[in-house]
Structure formats: structure tokens, C-alpha cells
Coordinates of C-alpha atoms in Angstrom, one line a residue:
X1 CA 132.6 84.2 62.6
X2 CA 135.1 81.6 61.3
X3 CA 138.1 82.5 63.5
X4 CA 135.9 82.7 66.6
X5 CA 134.5 79.2 66.0
X6 CA 137.9 77.8 65.1
X7 CA 139.4 79.2 68.2
X8 CA 136.6 78.0 70.4
X9 CA 136.8 74.5 69.0
X10 CA 140.6 74.5 69.5
X11 CA 140.2 75.5 73.2
X12 CA 137.5 73.0 73.9
X13 CA 139.7 70.3 72.3
X14 CA 142.4 71.2 74.7
X15 CA 140.0 71.3 77.5
X16 CA 138.7 67.8 76.8
X17 CA 142.2 66.6 76.4
X18 CA 143.1 68.0 79.8
X19 CA 140.0 66.3 81.3
X20 CA 141.0 62.9 79.8
X21 CA 144.6 63.2 80.9
X22 CA 143.6 64.1 84.4
X23 CA 141.6 60.9 84.6
X24 CA 144.1 58.6 82.9
X25 CA 147.0 60.0 84.9
X26 CA 145.1 59.9 88.2
X27 CA 145.3 63.6 88.9
X28 CA 143.3 65.3 91.6
X29 CA 139.5 66.0 91.3
X30 CA 140.3 69.7 91.6
X31 CA 142.5 69.4 88.5
X32 CA 139.7 67.7 86.6
X33 CA 137.3 70.5 87.7
X34 CA 139.7 73.2 86.5
X35 CA 139.9 71.4 83.1
X36 CA 136.1 71.3 83.0
X37 CA 136.0 75.1 83.7
X38 CA 138.5 75.8 80.9
X39 CA 136.3 73.7 78.5
X40 CA 133.1 75.5 79.5
X41 CA 134.5 78.9 79.0
X42 CA 134.8 78.2 75.2
X43 CA 131.8 75.9 74.8
X44 CA 129.3 78.5 73.5
X45 CA 129.5 78.0 69.7
X46 CA 125.8 77.3 69.1
X47 CA 124.8 81.0 68.7
X48 CA 127.6 81.5 66.2
X49 CA 126.4 78.4 64.2
X50 CA 122.9 79.9 64.1
X51 CA 124.1 83.3 63.1
X52 CA 126.2 81.7 60.3
X53 CA 123.2 79.9 59.0
X54 CA 121.2 83.2 59.1
X55 CA 124.0 84.8 57.1
X56 CA 124.3 82.3 54.3
X57 CA 120.8 80.8 53.9
X58 CA 117.9 82.5 52.0
X59 CA 115.3 83.8 54.5
X60 CA 112.6 81.5 53.1
X61 CA 114.7 78.4 53.7
X62 CA 116.3 79.4 57.0
X63 CA 113.8 77.5 59.2
X64 CA 114.5 74.3 57.3
X65 CA 118.3 74.7 57.8
X66 CA 117.8 75.5 61.5
X67 CA 115.9 72.2 61.8
X68 CA 118.7 70.4 60.1
X69 CA 121.1 71.8 62.7
X70 CA 118.7 70.6 65.4
X71 CA 118.6 67.2 63.6
X72 CA 122.4 66.9 63.7
X73 CA 122.3 67.5 67.5
X74 CA 119.5 64.9 67.9
X75 CA 121.6 62.4 65.9
X76 CA 124.5 63.1 68.2
X77 CA 122.4 62.3 71.2
X78 CA 121.4 59.0 69.6
X79 CA 124.9 58.0 68.7
X80 CA 126.9 59.6 71.5
X81 CA 125.8 57.4 74.5
X82 CA 126.5 54.2 72.7
X83 CA 129.8 55.4 71.4
X84 CA 130.8 56.8 74.8
X85 CA 129.9 53.6 76.5
X86 CA 132.0 51.6 74.1
X87 CA 135.0 53.8 74.6
X88 CA 134.5 53.9 78.4
X89 CA 134.6 50.1 78.4
X90 CA 137.8 50.0 76.2
X91 CA 141.4 50.0 77.5
X92 CA 141.2 53.8 77.7
X93 CA 138.6 53.6 80.5
X94 CA 136.6 56.6 81.6
X95 CA 139.1 58.9 79.8
X96 CA 138.1 57.4 76.5
X97 CA 135.0 59.5 75.7
X98 CA 136.8 62.7 76.7
X99 CA 139.9 61.9 74.6
X100 CA 137.7 61.0 71.6
X101 CA 135.7 64.3 72.0
X102 CA 139.0 66.2 72.1
X103 CA 140.0 64.6 68.8
X104 CA 136.6 65.3 67.3
X105 CA 136.8 69.0 68.3
X106 CA 140.3 69.3 66.8
X107 CA 139.2 67.8 63.5
X108 CA 136.2 70.2 63.5
X109 CA 138.6 73.1 64.2
X110 CA 140.6 72.1 61.2
X111 CA 137.5 71.8 59.0
X112 CA 136.3 75.3 60.0
X113 CA 139.7 76.9 59.6
X114 CA 140.5 75.3 56.3
X115 CA 137.2 74.6 54.5
X116 CA 134.4 76.8 55.8
X117 CA 134.0 80.2 54.1
X118 CA 133.6 83.4 56.2
X119 CA 130.0 84.5 56.1
X120 CA 130.5 88.1 57.3
X121 CA 132.1 89.4 54.2
X122 CA 129.4 87.9 52.0
X123 CA 126.8 89.3 54.3
X124 CA 128.3 92.8 54.0
X125 CA 128.6 92.6 50.3
X126 CA 124.9 91.5 50.0
X127 CA 123.9 94.4 52.3
X128 CA 125.8 96.9 50.2
X129 CA 124.1 95.6 47.1
X130 CA 120.8 95.8 48.8
X131 CA 121.5 99.4 49.9
X132 CA 122.5 100.4 46.3
X133 CA 119.5 98.7 44.8
X134 CA 116.8 99.7 47.4
X135 CA 117.5 102.3 50.0
X136 CA 114.2 101.6 51.6
X137 CA 115.0 98.0 52.0
X138 CA 118.4 98.8 53.6
X139 CA 116.8 101.2 56.1
X140 CA 114.2 98.5 57.0
X141 CA 117.0 96.0 57.5
X142 CA 118.5 98.3 60.1
X143 CA 115.5 98.3 62.3
X144 CA 115.6 96.5 65.7
X145 CA 112.2 95.0 66.6
X146 CA 112.5 95.3 70.4
X147 CA 109.0 94.0 71.2
X148 CA 109.6 90.9 69.1
X149 CA 113.0 90.3 70.6
X150 CA 111.7 90.4 74.1
X151 CA 108.8 88.1 73.2
X152 CA 111.2 85.6 71.6
X153 CA 113.4 85.7 74.7
X154 CA 110.4 85.0 76.9
X155 CA 109.4 82.1 74.6
X156 CA 112.9 80.7 74.7
X157 CA 113.0 80.9 78.5
X158 CA 109.7 79.0 78.8
X159 CA 110.8 76.4 76.2
X160 CA 114.0 75.7 78.2
X161 CA 111.8 75.1 81.3
X162 CA 109.9 72.5 79.4
X163 CA 113.1 71.0 78.0
X164 CA 114.6 70.9 81.4
X165 CA 111.6 69.2 82.9
X166 CA 111.7 66.4 80.4
X167 CA 115.5 65.8 80.3
X168 CA 115.9 66.0 84.1
X169 CA 112.8 64.3 85.4
X170 CA 111.5 61.9 82.7
X171 CA 114.0 59.2 83.7
X172 CA 113.0 59.7 87.3
X173 CA 109.3 59.6 86.4
X174 CA 109.8 56.3 84.6
X175 CA 111.6 54.9 87.7
X176 CA 109.0 56.2 90.2
X177 CA 105.9 55.3 88.2
X178 CA 106.9 52.1 86.4
X179 CA 110.0 50.9 88.2
X180 CA 111.9 50.9 84.9
X181 CA 115.6 49.9 84.9
X182 CA 118.3 52.3 83.6
X183 CA 118.6 50.2 80.5
X184 CA 114.9 50.4 79.8
X185 CA 115.0 54.2 80.3
X186 CA 117.9 54.5 77.9
X187 CA 116.1 52.4 75.2
X188 CA 112.9 54.5 75.6
X189 CA 114.7 57.8 75.5
X190 CA 116.6 56.7 72.4
X191 CA 113.4 55.6 70.7
X192 CA 111.8 59.0 71.2
X193 CA 114.9 60.8 70.0
X194 CA 114.6 58.8 66.8
X195 CA 111.0 59.9 66.5
X196 CA 112.2 63.5 66.7
X197 CA 115.0 62.9 64.3
X198 CA 112.7 61.3 61.7
X199 CA 110.3 64.3 61.9
X200 CA 113.1 66.8 61.6
X201 CA 114.5 65.1 58.5
X202 CA 111.3 64.1 56.7
X203 CA 108.3 65.8 58.3
X204 CA 109.3 69.4 59.1
X205 CA 109.5 70.7 55.5
X206 CA 106.0 69.7 54.3
X207 CA 104.5 70.9 57.6
X208 CA 106.4 74.3 57.4
X209 CA 105.4 74.6 53.7
X210 CA 101.7 74.2 54.7
X211 CA 101.6 76.1 58.0
X212 CA 104.4 78.6 57.7
X213 CA 106.9 79.5 60.4
X214 CA 104.3 80.8 63.0
X215 CA 101.9 77.9 62.4
X216 CA 104.6 75.3 62.7
X217 CA 106.0 76.9 65.8
X218 CA 102.6 77.1 67.4
X219 CA 101.9 73.5 66.6
X220 CA 105.3 72.5 68.1
X221 CA 104.6 74.5 71.3
X222 CA 101.2 72.9 71.5
X223 CA 102.7 69.4 71.2
X224 CA 105.3 70.1 73.8
X225 CA 102.7 71.5 76.2
X226 CA 100.2 68.6 75.7
X227 CA 103.0 66.1 75.9
X228 CA 104.4 67.4 79.2
X229 CA 100.9 67.7 80.6
X230 CA 100.2 64.1 79.5
X231 CA 103.3 62.8 81.2
X232 CA 102.0 64.5 84.4
X233 CA 98.7 62.7 84.1
X234 CA 98.8 59.0 85.3
X235 CA 95.8 58.1 83.1
X236 CA 97.4 59.2 79.9
X237 CA 99.4 56.6 78.0
X238 CA 103.1 57.4 78.4
X239 CA 104.0 56.6 74.8
X240 CA 101.3 59.0 73.4
X241 CA 102.5 61.9 75.7
X242 CA 106.2 61.3 75.0
X243 CA 105.6 61.0 71.2
X244 CA 103.7 64.4 71.3
X245 CA 106.7 65.9 73.2
X246 CA 109.2 64.5 70.7
X247 CA 107.2 65.9 67.7
X248 CA 107.1 69.3 69.5
X249 CA 110.8 69.5 70.2
X250 CA 111.4 68.5 66.6
X251 CA 109.3 71.4 65.2
X252 CA 109.4 74.3 67.7
X253 CA 113.1 75.2 68.4
X254 CA 113.8 76.4 64.9
X255 CA 111.2 79.2 65.4
X256 CA 113.3 81.0 68.0
X257 CA 116.5 81.7 66.1
X258 CA 114.6 82.3 62.8
X259 CA 112.5 85.0 64.5
X260 CA 115.6 86.5 66.2
X261 CA 117.5 86.6 62.9
X262 CA 114.7 88.6 61.4
X263 CA 114.3 91.0 64.3
X264 CA 117.7 92.5 64.2
X265 CA 120.1 93.9 61.5
X266 CA 122.4 91.2 60.1
X267 CA 125.4 92.8 61.9
X268 CA 123.7 92.1 65.3
X269 CA 122.6 88.6 64.8
X270 CA 125.5 87.1 66.7
X271 CA 124.8 89.4 69.6
X272 CA 121.1 88.7 69.7
X273 CA 121.6 84.9 69.5
X274 CA 124.3 85.1 72.1
X275 CA 122.0 86.9 74.5
X276 CA 119.3 84.3 73.8
X277 CA 121.9 81.6 74.8
X278 CA 122.6 83.5 78.0
X279 CA 118.9 83.6 78.8
X280 CA 118.7 79.8 78.2
X281 CA 121.7 79.1 80.4
X282 CA 120.2 81.2 83.2
X283 CA 117.0 79.2 82.9
X284 CA 119.0 75.9 83.0
X285 CA 120.4 77.0 86.4
X286 CA 117.1 78.1 87.9
X287 CA 114.6 75.7 86.3
X288 CA 115.9 72.4 87.8
X289 CA 115.8 73.8 91.3
X290 CA 112.2 75.1 91.0
X291 CA 111.0 72.0 89.1
X292 CA 112.6 69.8 91.8
X293 CA 110.5 71.5 94.5
X294 CA 107.4 70.8 92.4
X295 CA 108.5 67.2 91.7
X296 CA 109.0 66.6 95.5
X297 CA 105.4 67.5 96.0
X298 CA 104.0 65.6 93.0
X299 CA 105.6 64.4 89.8
X300 CA 102.4 65.2 88.0
X301 CA 102.5 68.8 89.3
X302 CA 106.0 69.2 88.0
X303 CA 105.1 68.1 84.4
X304 CA 101.7 69.7 84.3
X305 CA 103.2 73.1 85.3
X306 CA 105.8 72.9 82.6
X307 CA 103.2 71.9 80.1
X308 CA 100.9 74.8 81.1
X309 CA 103.7 77.3 80.6
X310 CA 104.4 75.9 77.1
X311 CA 100.7 76.1 76.2
X312 CA 101.0 79.9 76.9
X313 CA 103.7 80.1 74.2

């Protein structure tokens, strides 16, 4: 997995560099789009990160480390906008955030190539030892739980619908319902991101210890569903609904890669998580269009529909 991640980070670094240079040198918009395309072709590392964690983490601690991975992404969403705004207002202009991202990806490439151990060899050695010690266990590890895989893919698809609803239409909802300014929307969004981050770091472990993987995932899905439904109901306090949503997205997402990692042999984890990423990306193409049709009819209908789907999960 290490050479794949290192190569992908190197190519995305070059892609962001090309984007930044196309802006700073005043090249054509078509050139910028080609640079974006190059970057996007290599920007699918998340499934590999999840597969790596599944390789190196003990199964009983895997959900916690998946949540830490989610927490790192949440922290990036908290820091990134402020840092990007600062760089965009510097002498580098609009190319600043892109050039900084290129540098960050290049550093990450060096870290992965030079410091991160390969997980596949350790995984195979562990599998060989398990096979020698317990043939029954090795045979069980080779099973593919197709029903569980399809169920997880469906859960992942529905979760992305809810996630898309909030990320795409929550700012619009605040503008339409409350007349909030972009600055106010940014402050509120950052505040709820901090709520999610705090729960991921401090709250997930005790909840998971008490409820287990399925109970924690079900509670997270319930919070997301109720939060979205509450945002679609004018009488519900916005801060209550948005807090419920934030707690849900802090606790539910780790359920999906953890279940997938246990539903396939270790040699197919990367493939299964990659297919899940494809399912998510297809949903991110379709969901905004369908949700926009619902929002055009009624903002409440849009959020309540997404909430109802998450309650099914």
C-alpha cells in the first residue's frame, strides 16, 4: 500500500502545483481545468488509508482508530478555511492555497515513502501464522460475506445522501430562513465542526465501549436522521438539530469501513473499500441534483427526506 499512497500524493502535489502556477501565470481556464483533472485522477487515497488501518490495528480497536482518522479530517476542515483565506489574501493571491497544498502533499509523500512501514507484508505474515496455528480460523478469514457487503454499500450510499444534504444546503437554509451572512454561516459551521471533533476525540471511545460497534453506529445514524429532520422543521431549534447532526457524523462513519474490513479477507480490503468509495462518489454526483429538486419545492422537504432515509439505516 505504501508505494501506491506515495505515488498518489506525489501526483496530487504536482497537480496542485500546476493549478497554482496556472493562476499565478495567468494561463487559460482550460489549462486550470486540465490541472484539476490531473489532480483528481490521483486523489483517491482514503480507501487505502482505511485499508492500512485495518491491516495494522487490532480488530477490537479498529473503530476507535477509524474515528481518529475522521477526527483528523474534521480538524482539517476547521483549520483549512482560515489558513486558505490567509494565504489567498497574501502576496501569492488565489494561487496561495493551491501552492501550499502542493507543498503539504509533497511533504506527506516523503513521510509515507521514508517513514511509514508497509502493512501488506506484516498482514501476510500474520495470516500465515494464523493459518499454521488454526486452520479453521484461516478458512473463516477467507470467507466473503456478500450480504453484509451489499448492506454496508447501501448504508454508505444513504449516509452520503444525508452528508450531501447538509454540506450543500445547510448554508442555503441559513440564508433563506434566517438571512444569515456568509461570515455568520462560516462561524456556525465551524462551531458544529468543533462539536463533532470534540466527540470524536473524547466521547466516541466510552460510547463505543458501552454500546459496541453496532449500537454506536445505530445511535449515530439516529442522530443524523433526527438532526436532518429537525433542520427541515421550522419549529425545531436550529442549534439542537445541527448539534444532533454533528454528533451523528462524529459517531456513525467509522461503522462502515470497520464492517467492510471484517466482511472480506484481508487481501481484498483495499478492493472493498475502493468500491465503497466509488459508490460514495456516484452518490455525490446524483444526490445534489435530486436534493436540489426537493429543495426547490421546499427546504423542509429536502432535509426531512434525507433524515427519513438515515432513520432507515
